[in-house]
């Protein structure tokens, strides 16, 4: 039954990829929001 191991490996790979992509998306979304907000306010205060 070679189909069962391949299916299991595919499922585990997909779950690992989806978890990694979700984590990277979350970190990418949270990091710029925390990093970019102070510089924009500083730029706005400098402009005005």
mmCIF file of N, CA and C in Angstrom:
data_model
loop_
_atom_site.group_PDB
_atom_site.id
_atom_site.type_symbol
_atom_site.label_atom_id
_atom_site.label_comp_id
_atom_site.label_asym_id
_atom_site.label_seq_id
_atom_site.Cartn_x
_atom_site.Cartn_y
_atom_site.Cartn_z
ATOM 1 N N UNK A 1 0.849 -1.207 0.000
ATOM 2 C CA UNK A 1 0.000 0.000 0.000
ATOM 3 C C UNK A 1 0.886 1.259 0.000
ATOM 4 N N UNK A 2 1.415 1.572 -1.121
ATOM 5 C CA UNK A 2 2.289 2.765 -1.173
ATOM 6 C C UNK A 2 1.519 4.078 -1.170
ATOM 7 N N UNK A 3 0.220 3.983 -1.352
ATOM 8 C CA UNK A 3 -0.554 5.223 -1.437
ATOM 9 C C UNK A 3 -0.752 5.850 -0.056
ATOM 10 N N UNK A 4 -0.793 5.032 0.975
ATOM 11 C CA UNK A 4 -1.041 5.577 2.316
ATOM 12 C C UNK A 4 0.152 6.416 2.813
ATOM 13 N N UNK A 5 1.377 5.930 2.723
ATOM 14 C CA UNK A 5 2.498 6.790 3.159
ATOM 15 C C UNK A 5 2.610 8.066 2.340
ATOM 16 N N UNK A 6 2.390 7.961 1.052
ATOM 17 C CA UNK A 6 2.505 9.172 0.229
ATOM 18 C C UNK A 6 1.418 10.172 0.601
ATOM 19 N N UNK A 7 0.226 9.668 0.887
ATOM 20 C CA UNK A 7 -0.848 10.570 1.295
ATOM 21 C C UNK A 7 -0.533 11.211 2.645
ATOM 22 N N UNK A 8 0.016 10.421 3.534
ATOM 23 C CA UNK A 8 0.368 10.957 4.855
ATOM 24 C C UNK A 8 1.468 12.004 4.726
ATOM 25 N N UNK A 9 2.453 11.720 3.927
ATOM 26 C CA UNK A 9 3.544 12.684 3.766
ATOM 27 C C UNK A 9 3.040 13.950 3.089
ATOM 28 N N UNK A 10 2.137 13.792 2.131
ATOM 29 C CA UNK A 10 1.581 14.969 1.467
ATOM 30 C C UNK A 10 0.762 15.806 2.436
ATOM 31 N N UNK A 11 -0.009 15.127 3.269
ATOM 32 C CA UNK A 11 -0.820 15.845 4.249
ATOM 33 C C UNK A 11 0.060 16.568 5.260
ATOM 34 N N UNK A 12 1.076 15.903 5.723
ATOM 35 C CA UNK A 12 1.956 16.532 6.707
ATOM 36 C C UNK A 12 2.705 17.707 6.084
ATOM 37 N N UNK A 13 3.115 17.532 4.827
ATOM 38 C CA UNK A 13 3.804 18.629 4.148
ATOM 39 C C UNK A 13 2.876 19.814 3.955
ATOM 40 N N UNK A 14 1.646 19.525 3.567
ATOM 41 C CA UNK A 14 0.674 20.606 3.367
ATOM 42 C C UNK A 14 0.375 21.319 4.677
ATOM 43 N N UNK A 15 0.205 20.566 5.730
ATOM 44 C CA UNK A 15 -0.103 21.192 7.014
ATOM 45 C C UNK A 15 1.087 22.018 7.516
ATOM 46 N N UNK A 16 2.289 21.492 7.296
ATOM 47 C CA UNK A 16 3.473 22.242 7.706
ATOM 48 C C UNK A 16 3.613 23.524 6.894
ATOM 49 N N UNK A 17 3.354 23.418 5.603
ATOM 50 C CA UNK A 17 3.457 24.594 4.742
ATOM 51 C C UNK A 17 2.398 25.631 5.097
ATOM 52 N N UNK A 18 1.199 25.151 5.351
ATOM 53 C CA UNK A 18 0.121 26.087 5.668
ATOM 54 C C UNK A 18 0.377 26.765 7.018
ATOM 55 N N UNK A 19 0.899 26.000 7.971
ATOM 56 C CA UNK A 19 1.209 26.586 9.271
ATOM 57 C C UNK A 19 2.330 27.614 9.142
ATOM 58 N N UNK A 20 3.349 27.272 8.368
ATOM 59 C CA UNK A 20 4.456 28.201 8.167
ATOM 60 C C UNK A 20 3.983 29.457 7.457
ATOM 61 N N UNK A 21 3.160 29.287 6.444
ATOM 62 C CA UNK A 21 2.683 30.450 5.698
ATOM 63 C C UNK A 21 1.798 31.324 6.580
ATOM 64 N N UNK A 22 0.989 30.675 7.412
ATOM 65 C CA UNK A 22 0.143 31.448 8.317
ATOM 66 C C UNK A 22 0.994 32.212 9.328
ATOM 67 N N UNK A 23 2.009 31.557 9.854
ATOM 68 C CA UNK A 23 2.881 32.213 10.825
ATOM 69 C C UNK A 23 3.646 33.359 10.170
ATOM 70 N N UNK A 24 4.149 33.121 8.984
ATOM 71 C CA UNK A 24 4.910 34.168 8.317
ATOM 72 C C UNK A 24 4.006 35.332 7.938
ATOM 73 N N UNK A 25 2.772 35.016 7.538
ATOM 74 C CA UNK A 25 1.839 36.091 7.199
ATOM 75 C C UNK A 25 1.499 36.914 8.439
ATOM 76 N N UNK A 26 1.283 36.230 9.549
ATOM 77 C CA UNK A 26 0.964 36.935 10.780
ATOM 78 C C UNK A 26 2.135 37.802 11.230
ATOM 79 N N UNK A 27 3.323 37.245 11.179
ATOM 80 C CA UNK A 27 4.487 38.008 11.609
ATOM 81 C C UNK A 27 4.746 39.172 10.657
ATOM 82 N N UNK A 28 4.514 38.940 9.364
ATOM 83 C CA UNK A 28 4.718 40.015 8.392
ATOM 84 C C UNK A 28 3.684 41.119 8.588
ATOM 85 N N UNK A 29 2.479 40.724 8.922
ATOM 86 C CA UNK A 29 1.429 41.720 9.129
ATOM 87 C C UNK A 29 1.656 42.488 10.421
ATOM 88 N N UNK A 30 2.087 41.794 11.457
ATOM 89 C CA UNK A 30 2.226 42.460 12.751
ATOM 90 C C UNK A 30 3.505 43.299 12.812
ATOM 91 N N UNK A 31 4.566 42.844 12.156
ATOM 92 C CA UNK A 31 5.830 43.571 12.256
ATOM 93 C C UNK A 31 5.796 44.935 11.550
ATOM 94 N N UNK A 32 5.350 45.035 10.308
ATOM 95 C CA UNK A 32 5.301 46.363 9.695
ATOM 96 C C UNK A 32 4.337 47.305 10.406
ATOM 97 N N UNK A 33 3.264 46.787 10.932
ATOM 98 C CA UNK A 33 2.303 47.674 11.576
ATOM 99 C C UNK A 33 2.934 48.307 12.821
ATOM 100 N N UNK A 34 3.708 47.526 13.561
ATOM 101 C CA UNK A 34 4.342 48.086 14.752
ATOM 102 C C UNK A 34 5.557 48.933 14.361
ATOM 103 N N UNK A 35 6.232 48.537 13.279
ATOM 104 C CA UNK A 35 7.448 49.249 12.896
ATOM 105 C C UNK A 35 7.141 50.508 12.097
ATOM 106 N N UNK A 36 6.106 50.452 11.273
ATOM 107 C CA UNK A 36 5.891 51.554 10.347
ATOM 108 C C UNK A 36 5.046 52.669 10.946
ATOM 109 N N UNK A 37 4.340 52.390 12.010
ATOM 110 C CA UNK A 37 3.470 53.427 12.556
ATOM 111 C C UNK A 37 4.253 54.598 13.180
ATOM 112 N N UNK A 38 5.258 54.377 13.996
ATOM 113 C CA UNK A 38 5.998 55.521 14.530
ATOM 114 C C UNK A 38 6.704 56.363 13.455
ATOM 115 N N UNK A 39 7.367 55.764 12.454
ATOM 116 C CA UNK A 39 7.988 56.604 11.424
ATOM 117 C C UNK A 39 6.979 57.465 10.669
ATOM 118 N N UNK A 40 5.799 56.950 10.386
ATOM 119 C CA UNK A 40 4.829 57.766 9.646
ATOM 120 C C UNK A 40 4.363 58.930 10.503
ATOM 121 N N UNK A 41 4.148 58.695 11.772
ATOM 122 C CA UNK A 41 3.735 59.800 12.626
ATOM 123 C C UNK A 41 4.877 60.801 12.765
ATOM 124 N N UNK A 42 6.095 60.312 12.815
ATOM 125 C CA UNK A 42 7.232 61.229 12.889
ATOM 126 C C UNK A 42 7.327 62.058 11.616
ATOM 127 N N UNK A 43 7.119 61.400 10.456
ATOM 128 C CA UNK A 43 7.170 62.127 9.193
ATOM 129 C C UNK A 43 6.062 63.177 9.146
ATOM 130 N N UNK A 44 4.873 62.807 9.622
ATOM 131 C CA UNK A 44 3.770 63.759 9.587
ATOM 132 C C UNK A 44 4.047 64.945 10.501
ATOM 133 N N UNK A 45 4.617 64.677 11.675
ATOM 134 C CA UNK A 45 4.903 65.780 12.580
ATOM 135 C C UNK A 45 6.032 66.635 12.023
ATOM 136 N N UNK A 46 6.970 66.006 11.329
ATOM 137 C CA UNK A 46 8.052 66.782 10.730
ATOM 138 C C UNK A 46 7.521 67.639 9.581
ATOM 139 N N UNK A 47 6.562 67.106 8.834
ATOM 140 C CA UNK A 47 6.029 67.875 7.707
ATOM 141 C C UNK A 47 5.218 69.058 8.210
ATOM 142 N N UNK A 48 4.466 68.844 9.254
ATOM 143 C CA UNK A 48 3.635 69.923 9.758
ATOM 144 C C UNK A 48 4.421 70.712 10.789
#
